[in-house]
Short mmCIF file of C-alpha atoms in Angstrom, two decimals:
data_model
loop_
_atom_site.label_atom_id
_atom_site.label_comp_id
_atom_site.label_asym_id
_atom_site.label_seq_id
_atom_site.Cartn_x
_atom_site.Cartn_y
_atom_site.Cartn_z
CA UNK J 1 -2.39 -10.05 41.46
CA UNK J 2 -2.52 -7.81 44.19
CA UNK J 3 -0.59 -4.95 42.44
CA UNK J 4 -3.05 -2.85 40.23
CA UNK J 5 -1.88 -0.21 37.76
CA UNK J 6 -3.43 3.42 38.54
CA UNK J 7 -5.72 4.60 35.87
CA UNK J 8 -4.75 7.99 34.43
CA UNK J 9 -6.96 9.84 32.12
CA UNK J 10 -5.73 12.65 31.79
CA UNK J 11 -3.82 13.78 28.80
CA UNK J 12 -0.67 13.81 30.52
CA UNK J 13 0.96 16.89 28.89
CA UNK J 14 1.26 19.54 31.97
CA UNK J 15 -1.14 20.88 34.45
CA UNK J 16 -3.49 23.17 32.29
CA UNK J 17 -3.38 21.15 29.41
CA UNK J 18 -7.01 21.26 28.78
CA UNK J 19 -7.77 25.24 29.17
CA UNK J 20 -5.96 28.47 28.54
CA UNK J 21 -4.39 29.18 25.02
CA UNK J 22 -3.81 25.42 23.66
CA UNK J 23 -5.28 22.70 24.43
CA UNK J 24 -4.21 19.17 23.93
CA UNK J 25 -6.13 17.90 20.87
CA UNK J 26 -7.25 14.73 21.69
CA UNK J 27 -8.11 11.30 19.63
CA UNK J 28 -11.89 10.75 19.50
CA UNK J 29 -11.12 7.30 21.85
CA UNK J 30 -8.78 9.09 23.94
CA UNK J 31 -7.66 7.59 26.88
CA UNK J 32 -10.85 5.42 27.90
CA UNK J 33 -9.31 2.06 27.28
CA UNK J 34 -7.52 1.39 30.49
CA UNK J 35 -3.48 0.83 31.07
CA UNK J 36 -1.56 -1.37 29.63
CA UNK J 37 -0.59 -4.75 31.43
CA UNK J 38 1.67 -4.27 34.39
CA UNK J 39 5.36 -5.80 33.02
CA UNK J 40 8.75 -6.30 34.99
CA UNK J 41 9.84 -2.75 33.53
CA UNK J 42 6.84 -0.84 35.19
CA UNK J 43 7.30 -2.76 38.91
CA UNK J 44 9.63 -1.04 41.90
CA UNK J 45 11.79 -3.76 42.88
CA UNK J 46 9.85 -4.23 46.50
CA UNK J 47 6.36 -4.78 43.91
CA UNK J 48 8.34 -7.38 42.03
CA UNK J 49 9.42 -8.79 44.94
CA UNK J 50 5.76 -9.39 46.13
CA UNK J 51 4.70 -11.18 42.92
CA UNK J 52 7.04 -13.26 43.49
CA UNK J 53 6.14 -13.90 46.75
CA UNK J 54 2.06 -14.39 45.51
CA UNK J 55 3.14 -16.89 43.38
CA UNK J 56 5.33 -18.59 45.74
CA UNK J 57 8.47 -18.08 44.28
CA UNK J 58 11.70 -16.78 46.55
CA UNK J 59 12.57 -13.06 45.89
CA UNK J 60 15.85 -14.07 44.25
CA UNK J 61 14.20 -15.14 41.24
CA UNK J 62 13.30 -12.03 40.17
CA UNK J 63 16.83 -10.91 39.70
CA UNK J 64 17.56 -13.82 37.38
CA UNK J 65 14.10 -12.43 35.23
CA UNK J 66 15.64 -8.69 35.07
CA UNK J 67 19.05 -10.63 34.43
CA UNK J 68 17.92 -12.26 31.38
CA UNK J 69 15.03 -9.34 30.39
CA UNK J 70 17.72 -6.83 30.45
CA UNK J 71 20.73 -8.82 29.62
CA UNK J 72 20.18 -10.83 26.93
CA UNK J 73 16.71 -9.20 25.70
CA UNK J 74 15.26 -13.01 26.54
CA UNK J 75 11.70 -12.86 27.85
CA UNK J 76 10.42 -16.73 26.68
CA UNK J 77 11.29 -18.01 30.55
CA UNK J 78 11.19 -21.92 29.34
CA UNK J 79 14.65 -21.17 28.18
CA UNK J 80 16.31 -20.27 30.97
CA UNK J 81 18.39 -23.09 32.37
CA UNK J 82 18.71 -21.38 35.39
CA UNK J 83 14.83 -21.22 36.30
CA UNK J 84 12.69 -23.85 37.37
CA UNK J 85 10.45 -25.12 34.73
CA UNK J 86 7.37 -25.27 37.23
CA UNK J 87 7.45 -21.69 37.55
CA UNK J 88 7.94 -20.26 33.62
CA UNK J 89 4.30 -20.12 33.11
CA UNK J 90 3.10 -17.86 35.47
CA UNK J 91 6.84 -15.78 35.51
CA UNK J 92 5.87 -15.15 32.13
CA UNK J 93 2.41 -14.15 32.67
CA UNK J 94 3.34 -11.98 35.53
CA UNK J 95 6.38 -10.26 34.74
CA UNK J 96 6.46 -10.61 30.65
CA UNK J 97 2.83 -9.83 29.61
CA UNK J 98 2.98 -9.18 25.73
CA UNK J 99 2.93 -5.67 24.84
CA UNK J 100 3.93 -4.92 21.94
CA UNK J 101 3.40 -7.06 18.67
CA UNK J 102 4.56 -6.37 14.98
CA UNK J 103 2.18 -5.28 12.68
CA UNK J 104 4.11 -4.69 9.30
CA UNK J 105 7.42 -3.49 8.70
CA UNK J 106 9.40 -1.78 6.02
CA UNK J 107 12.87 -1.98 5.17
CA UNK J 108 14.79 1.06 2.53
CA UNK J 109 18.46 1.56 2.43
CA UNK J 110 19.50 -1.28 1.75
CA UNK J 111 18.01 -3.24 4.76
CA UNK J 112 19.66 -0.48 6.72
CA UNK J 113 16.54 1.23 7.81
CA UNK J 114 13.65 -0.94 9.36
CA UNK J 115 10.22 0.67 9.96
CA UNK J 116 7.69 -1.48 12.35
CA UNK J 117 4.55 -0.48 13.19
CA UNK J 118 3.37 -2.27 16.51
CA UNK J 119 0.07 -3.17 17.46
CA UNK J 120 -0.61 -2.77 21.60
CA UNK J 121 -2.90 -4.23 23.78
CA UNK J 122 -5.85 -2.16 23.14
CA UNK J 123 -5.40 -2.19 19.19
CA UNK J 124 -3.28 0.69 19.01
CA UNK J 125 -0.88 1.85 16.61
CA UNK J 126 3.08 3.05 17.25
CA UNK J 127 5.75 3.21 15.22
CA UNK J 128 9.78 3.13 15.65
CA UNK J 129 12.23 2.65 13.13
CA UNK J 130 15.82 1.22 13.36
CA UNK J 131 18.96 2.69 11.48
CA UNK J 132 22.10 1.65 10.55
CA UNK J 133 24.75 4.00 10.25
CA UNK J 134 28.77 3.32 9.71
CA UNK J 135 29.65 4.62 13.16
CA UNK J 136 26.52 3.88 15.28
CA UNK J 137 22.86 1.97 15.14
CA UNK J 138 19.95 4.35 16.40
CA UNK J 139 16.15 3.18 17.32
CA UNK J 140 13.77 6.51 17.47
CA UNK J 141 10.70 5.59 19.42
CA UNK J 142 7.33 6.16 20.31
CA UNK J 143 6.11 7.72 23.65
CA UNK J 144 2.63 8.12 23.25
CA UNK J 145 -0.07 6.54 21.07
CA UNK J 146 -0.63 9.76 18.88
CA UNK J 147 0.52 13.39 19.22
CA UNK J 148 -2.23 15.93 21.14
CA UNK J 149 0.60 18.91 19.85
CA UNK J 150 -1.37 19.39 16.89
CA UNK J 151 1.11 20.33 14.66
CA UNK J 152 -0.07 20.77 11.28
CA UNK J 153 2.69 19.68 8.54
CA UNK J 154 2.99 16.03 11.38
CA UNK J 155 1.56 13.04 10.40
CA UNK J 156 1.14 12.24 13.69
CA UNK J 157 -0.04 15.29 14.95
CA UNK J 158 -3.29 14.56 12.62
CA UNK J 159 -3.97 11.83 14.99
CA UNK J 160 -4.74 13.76 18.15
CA UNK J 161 -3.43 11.65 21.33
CA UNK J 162 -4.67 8.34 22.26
CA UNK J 163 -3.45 7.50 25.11
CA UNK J 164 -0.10 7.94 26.77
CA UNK J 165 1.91 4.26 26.75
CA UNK J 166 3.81 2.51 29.84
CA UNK J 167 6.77 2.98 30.61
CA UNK J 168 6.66 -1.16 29.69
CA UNK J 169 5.91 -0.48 25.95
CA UNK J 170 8.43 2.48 25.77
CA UNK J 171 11.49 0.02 26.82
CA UNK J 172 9.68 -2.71 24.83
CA UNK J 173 10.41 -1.10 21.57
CA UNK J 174 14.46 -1.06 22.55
CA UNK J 175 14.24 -4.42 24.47
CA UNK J 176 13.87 -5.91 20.94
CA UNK J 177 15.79 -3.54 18.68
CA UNK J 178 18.60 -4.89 20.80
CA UNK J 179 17.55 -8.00 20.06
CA UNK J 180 17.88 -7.82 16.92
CA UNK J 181 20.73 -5.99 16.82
CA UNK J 182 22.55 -8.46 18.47
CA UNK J 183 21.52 -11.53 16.28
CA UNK J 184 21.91 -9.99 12.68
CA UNK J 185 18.67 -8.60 12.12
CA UNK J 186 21.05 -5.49 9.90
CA UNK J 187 23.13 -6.19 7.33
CA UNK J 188 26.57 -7.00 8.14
CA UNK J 189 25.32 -9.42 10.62
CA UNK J 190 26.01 -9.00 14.62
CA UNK J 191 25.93 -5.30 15.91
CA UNK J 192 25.06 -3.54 19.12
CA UNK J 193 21.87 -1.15 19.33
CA UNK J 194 24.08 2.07 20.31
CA UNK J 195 21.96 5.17 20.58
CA UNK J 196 17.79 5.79 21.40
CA UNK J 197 15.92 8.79 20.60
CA UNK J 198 12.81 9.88 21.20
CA UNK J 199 11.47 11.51 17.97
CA UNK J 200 8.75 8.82 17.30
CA UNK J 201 5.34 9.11 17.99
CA UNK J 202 4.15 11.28 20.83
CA UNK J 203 5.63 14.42 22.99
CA UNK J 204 7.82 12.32 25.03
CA UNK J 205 7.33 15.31 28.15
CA UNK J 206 3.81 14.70 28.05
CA UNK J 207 4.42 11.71 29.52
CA UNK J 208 7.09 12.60 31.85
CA UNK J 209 6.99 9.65 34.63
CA UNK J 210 6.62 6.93 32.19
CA UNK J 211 9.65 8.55 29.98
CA UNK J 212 11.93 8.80 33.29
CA UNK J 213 10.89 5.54 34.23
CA UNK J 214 12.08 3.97 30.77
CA UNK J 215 15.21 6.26 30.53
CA UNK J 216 16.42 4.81 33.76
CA UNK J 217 15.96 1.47 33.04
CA UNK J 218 17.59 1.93 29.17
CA UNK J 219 20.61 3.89 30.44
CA UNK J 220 21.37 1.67 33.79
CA UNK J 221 23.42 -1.55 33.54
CA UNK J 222 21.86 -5.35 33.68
CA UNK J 223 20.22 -6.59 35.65
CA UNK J 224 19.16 -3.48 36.30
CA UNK J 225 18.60 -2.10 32.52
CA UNK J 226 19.86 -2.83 29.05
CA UNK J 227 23.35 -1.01 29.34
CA UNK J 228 22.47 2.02 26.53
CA UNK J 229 24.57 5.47 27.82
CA UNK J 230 22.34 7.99 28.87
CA UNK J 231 24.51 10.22 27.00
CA UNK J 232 23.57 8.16 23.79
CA UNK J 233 19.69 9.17 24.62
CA UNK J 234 17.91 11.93 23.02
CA UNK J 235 14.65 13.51 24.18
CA UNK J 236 13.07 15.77 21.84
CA UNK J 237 10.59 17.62 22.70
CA UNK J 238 8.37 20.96 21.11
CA UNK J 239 8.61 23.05 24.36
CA UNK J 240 7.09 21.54 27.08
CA UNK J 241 8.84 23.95 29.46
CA UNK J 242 7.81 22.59 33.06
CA UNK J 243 9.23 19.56 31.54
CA UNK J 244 12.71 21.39 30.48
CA UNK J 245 13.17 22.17 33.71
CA UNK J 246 11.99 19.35 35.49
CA UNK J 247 14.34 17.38 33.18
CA UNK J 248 17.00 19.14 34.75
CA UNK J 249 16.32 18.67 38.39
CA UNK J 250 16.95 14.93 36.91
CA UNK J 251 20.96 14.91 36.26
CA UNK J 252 20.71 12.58 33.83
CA UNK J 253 23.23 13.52 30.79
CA UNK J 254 20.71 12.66 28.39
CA UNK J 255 20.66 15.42 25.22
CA UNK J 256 17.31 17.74 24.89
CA UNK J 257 15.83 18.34 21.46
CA UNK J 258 13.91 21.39 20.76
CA UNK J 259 11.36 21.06 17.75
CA UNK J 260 11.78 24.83 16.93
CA UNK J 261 10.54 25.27 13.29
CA UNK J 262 10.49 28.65 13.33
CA UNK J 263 12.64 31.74 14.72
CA UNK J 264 9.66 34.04 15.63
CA UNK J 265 6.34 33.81 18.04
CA UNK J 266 4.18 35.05 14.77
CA UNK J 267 5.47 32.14 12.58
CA UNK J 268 5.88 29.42 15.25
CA UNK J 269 2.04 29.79 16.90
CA UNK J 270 0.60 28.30 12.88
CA UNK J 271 3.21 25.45 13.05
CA UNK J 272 3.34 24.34 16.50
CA UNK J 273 0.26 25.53 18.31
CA UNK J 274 1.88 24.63 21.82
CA UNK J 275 3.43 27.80 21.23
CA UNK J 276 0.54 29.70 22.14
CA UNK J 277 1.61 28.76 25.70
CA UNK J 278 5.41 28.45 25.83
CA UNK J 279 6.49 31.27 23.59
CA UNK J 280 9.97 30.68 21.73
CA UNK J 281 11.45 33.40 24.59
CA UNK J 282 10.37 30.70 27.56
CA UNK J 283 11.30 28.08 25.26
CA UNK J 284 14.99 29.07 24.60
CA UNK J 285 15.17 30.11 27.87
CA UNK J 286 14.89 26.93 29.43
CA UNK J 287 16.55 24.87 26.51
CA UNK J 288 19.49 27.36 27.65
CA UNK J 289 18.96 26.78 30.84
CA UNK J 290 19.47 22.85 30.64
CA UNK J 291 22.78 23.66 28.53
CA UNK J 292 24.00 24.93 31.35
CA UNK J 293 23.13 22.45 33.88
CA UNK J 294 24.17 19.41 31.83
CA UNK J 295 26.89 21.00 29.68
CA UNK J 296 25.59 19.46 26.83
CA UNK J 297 24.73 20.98 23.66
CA UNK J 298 20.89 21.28 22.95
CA UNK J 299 20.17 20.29 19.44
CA UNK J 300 17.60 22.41 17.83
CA UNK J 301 15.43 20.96 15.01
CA UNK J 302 14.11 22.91 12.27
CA UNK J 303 12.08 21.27 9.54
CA UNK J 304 12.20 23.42 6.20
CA UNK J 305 9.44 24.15 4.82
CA UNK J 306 9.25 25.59 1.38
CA UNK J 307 8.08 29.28 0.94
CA UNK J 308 7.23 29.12 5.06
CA UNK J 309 10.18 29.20 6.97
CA UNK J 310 13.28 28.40 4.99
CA UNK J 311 14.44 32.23 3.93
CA UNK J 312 17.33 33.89 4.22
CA UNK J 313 15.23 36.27 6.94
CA UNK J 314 14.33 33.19 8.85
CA UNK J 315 18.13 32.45 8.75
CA UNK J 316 18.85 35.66 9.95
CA UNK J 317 16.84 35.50 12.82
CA UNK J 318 17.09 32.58 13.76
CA UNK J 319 20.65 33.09 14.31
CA UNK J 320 19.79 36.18 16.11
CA UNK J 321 17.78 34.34 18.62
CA UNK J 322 20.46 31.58 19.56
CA UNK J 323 23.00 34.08 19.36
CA UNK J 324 21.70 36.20 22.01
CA UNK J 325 22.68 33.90 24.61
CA UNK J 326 26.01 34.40 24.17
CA UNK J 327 28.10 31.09 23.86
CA UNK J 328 28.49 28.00 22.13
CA UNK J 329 25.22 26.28 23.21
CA UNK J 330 23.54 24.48 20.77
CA UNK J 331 23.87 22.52 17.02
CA UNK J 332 21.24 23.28 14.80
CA UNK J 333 19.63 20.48 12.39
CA UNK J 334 17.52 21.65 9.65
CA UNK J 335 15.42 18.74 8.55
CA UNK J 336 13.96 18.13 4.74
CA UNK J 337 10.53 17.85 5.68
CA UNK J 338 8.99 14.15 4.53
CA UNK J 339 5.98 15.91 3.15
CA UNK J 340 2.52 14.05 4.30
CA UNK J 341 0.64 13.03 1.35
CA UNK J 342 -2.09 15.35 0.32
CA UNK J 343 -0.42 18.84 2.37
CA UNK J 344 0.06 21.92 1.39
CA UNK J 345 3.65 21.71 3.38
CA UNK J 346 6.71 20.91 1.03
CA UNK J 347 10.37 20.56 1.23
CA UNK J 348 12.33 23.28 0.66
CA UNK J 349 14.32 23.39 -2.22
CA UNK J 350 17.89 22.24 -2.10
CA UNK J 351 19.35 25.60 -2.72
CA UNK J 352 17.31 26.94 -0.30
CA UNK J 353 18.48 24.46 2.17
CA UNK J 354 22.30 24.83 1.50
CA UNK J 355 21.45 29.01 1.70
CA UNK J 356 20.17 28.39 5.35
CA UNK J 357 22.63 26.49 6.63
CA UNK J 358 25.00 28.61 5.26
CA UNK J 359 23.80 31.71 7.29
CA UNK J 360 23.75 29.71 10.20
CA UNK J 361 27.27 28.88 10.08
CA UNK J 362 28.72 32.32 8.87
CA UNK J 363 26.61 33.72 11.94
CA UNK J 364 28.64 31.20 14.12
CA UNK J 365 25.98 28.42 14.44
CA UNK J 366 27.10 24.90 14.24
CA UNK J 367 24.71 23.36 11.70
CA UNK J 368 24.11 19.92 9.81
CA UNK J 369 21.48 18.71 7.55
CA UNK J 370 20.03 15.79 9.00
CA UNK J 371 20.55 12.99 6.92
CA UNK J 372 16.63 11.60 6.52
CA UNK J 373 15.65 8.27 6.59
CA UNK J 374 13.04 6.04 4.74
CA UNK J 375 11.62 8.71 2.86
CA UNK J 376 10.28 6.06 0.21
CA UNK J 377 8.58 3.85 3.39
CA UNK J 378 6.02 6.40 4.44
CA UNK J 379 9.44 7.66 6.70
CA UNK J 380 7.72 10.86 8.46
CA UNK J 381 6.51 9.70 11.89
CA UNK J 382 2.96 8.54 12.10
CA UNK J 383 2.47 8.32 8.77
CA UNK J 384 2.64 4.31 8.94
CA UNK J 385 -0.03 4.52 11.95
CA UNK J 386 -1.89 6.99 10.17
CA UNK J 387 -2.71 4.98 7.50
CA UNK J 388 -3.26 2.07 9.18
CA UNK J 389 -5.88 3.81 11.47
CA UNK J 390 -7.54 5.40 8.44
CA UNK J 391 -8.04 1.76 6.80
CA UNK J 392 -9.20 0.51 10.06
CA UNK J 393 -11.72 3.24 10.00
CA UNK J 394 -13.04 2.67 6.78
CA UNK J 395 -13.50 -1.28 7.19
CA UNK J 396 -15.61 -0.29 10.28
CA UNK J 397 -17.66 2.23 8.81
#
């Protein structure tokens, strides 16, 4: 094939990432096994048009691929009665390389919550998980093969970043949650894959083309993507703040997610180290900022931590901080923290919690526990990989 992938080593974060006052940490085999195979999702349409053409096949094939690919979440060509059998085989090959396989997965609530960890083309590890709820069905996915944020209370922060993954592998994941969404993978039988977020492995603005590349093709209708509302996308994110504002040079109504954790500079530089070089001021700022370019509320998360940042005084100023912009601008979430085995970081205690949110509201904060997931099915993200990896390890050692 004539059309070749670039190869990107880099870490993928933001210019600087390796210097000044953080620096992404990085997985030992960082980044040295090449790019993923080159699928329909990461082509322009002119380079899909000229595959097509090298393997001899008229251009308006290609719309019947993205027709069933994003349509009907179909990628085994031989059953398409509308394409001719000669050319399946090498369609397949070209357009439909295998990206993503299952590894294990783990079901809690009642079949309502379904945990896979993939396995990519270079032996990697992601994770995503799919979630039933009475009003909606969510997939949170993975945007980079391990976390170079460094966080220390994240599973997959422990793992240091791989490798950032194609935009291919990031519309993979939803490509067949819808899939199985739509043919009674849940309980309850036949229901549609509603919302995406990105809150799975990886700083999703760390790998900002690849992200925008997938959003598009998620949020725009067949054939030319799978028909999700970019309203019903989340991007979370723990302050990448060229990305912030890139994001909204964008225009896309999807909703921003800051990973907060803590209301002051002095606090927030131990728990997320990327703080050293977007302070909470810049951070805010710009999460503000994109309020009031999309007019959506930004949802900050806050993961309690017990005896570290889930006091009334963290309350308190927390509310302080959001309140100083002066209107209505975001919903906070306080999260239990799914404590990694073997930390020192625990979840708060329940009165604690209720005490938080309570401040939060009384100071005129719109606030709501998030309701956790898969707590029993190693539910914190990366801890699935994690442990995978560390078995891995041990069997080569």
């Amino acid at each position: 094939m004539a059309i070749q992938r670039e190869h990107d080593l880099g870490s993928g974060i933001t210019e600087g990432g390796t210097q000044g006052a953080f620096r992404d940490v990085l997985a030992k085999n960082h980044s040295r096994r090449g790019k993923a195979p080159l699928h329909l999702v990461d082509m322009t349409d002119e380079q899909r048009k000229e595959v097509a053409a090298q393997l001899g096949m008229p251009a308006f094939r290609v719309k019947q691929l993205a027709q069933h690919y994003f349509a009907h979440g179909d990628t085994d060509v031989h059953n398409y009665s509308d394409f001719p059998a000669r050319f399946a085989d090498v369609a397949k090959e070209a357009f439909f390389p295998t990206l993503i396989e299952p590894v294990a997965e783990q079901e809690a609530d009642n079949g309502e919550t379904i945990k896979t960890l993939w396995r990519l083309f270079d032996d990697s590890r992601i994770e995503s998980v799919l979630m039933k709820y009475p009003t909606r069905t969510t997939l949170c996915i993975s945007s980079q093969v391990g976390c170079g944020m460094d966080c220390p209370f994240c599973a997959t922060g422990r793992l240091g970043l791989t490798r950032n993954m194609s935009a291919g592998e990031i519309v993979e994941q939803v490509r067949i949650a819808a899939y199985q969404c739509a043919h009674g993978r849940l309980p309850g039988g036949s229901t549609r894959l509603s919302n995406i977020v990105f809150m799975g492995m990886g700083e999703a603005l760390g790998n900002y083309k690849a992200m925008m590349t997938a959003i598009r093709q998620i949020s725009a209708l067949p054939p030319e993507g799978l028909g999700i509302s970019a309203r019903n996308i989340t991007l979370s994110t723990v302050g990448v703040v060229p990305g912030i504002r890139k994001l909204i040079n964008e225009h896309i109504p999807v909703r921003l997610a800051v990973s907060l954790h803590a209301p002051s500079d002095e606090l927030r530089n131990e728990l997320v180290p990327m703080n050293k070089r977007f302070n909470t001021t810049q951070v805010l700022d710009a999460a503000h900022d994109y309020y009031l370019s999309s007019k959506r509320r930004v949802s900050i998360e806050y993961a309690l931590m017990r005896g570290i940042n889930d006091q009334a005084e963290h309350a308190k100023l927390l509310a302080k901080r959001l309140n100083h912009y002066g209107d209505d601008w975001v919903h906070v979430n306080p999260i239990p923290l799914n404590p990694i085995e073997g930390s020192k970081w625990t979840a708060s205690k329940p009165e604690d919690e209720q005490r938080f949110i309570e401040i939060l509201r009384s100071a005129g904060i719109s606030a709501t526990l998030r309701d956790t997931r898969g707590s029993d099915i190693d539910g914190a993200c990366g801890q699935l990989a994690a442990k995978e990896l560390a078995n891995n390890l041990v069997s080569r050692s």
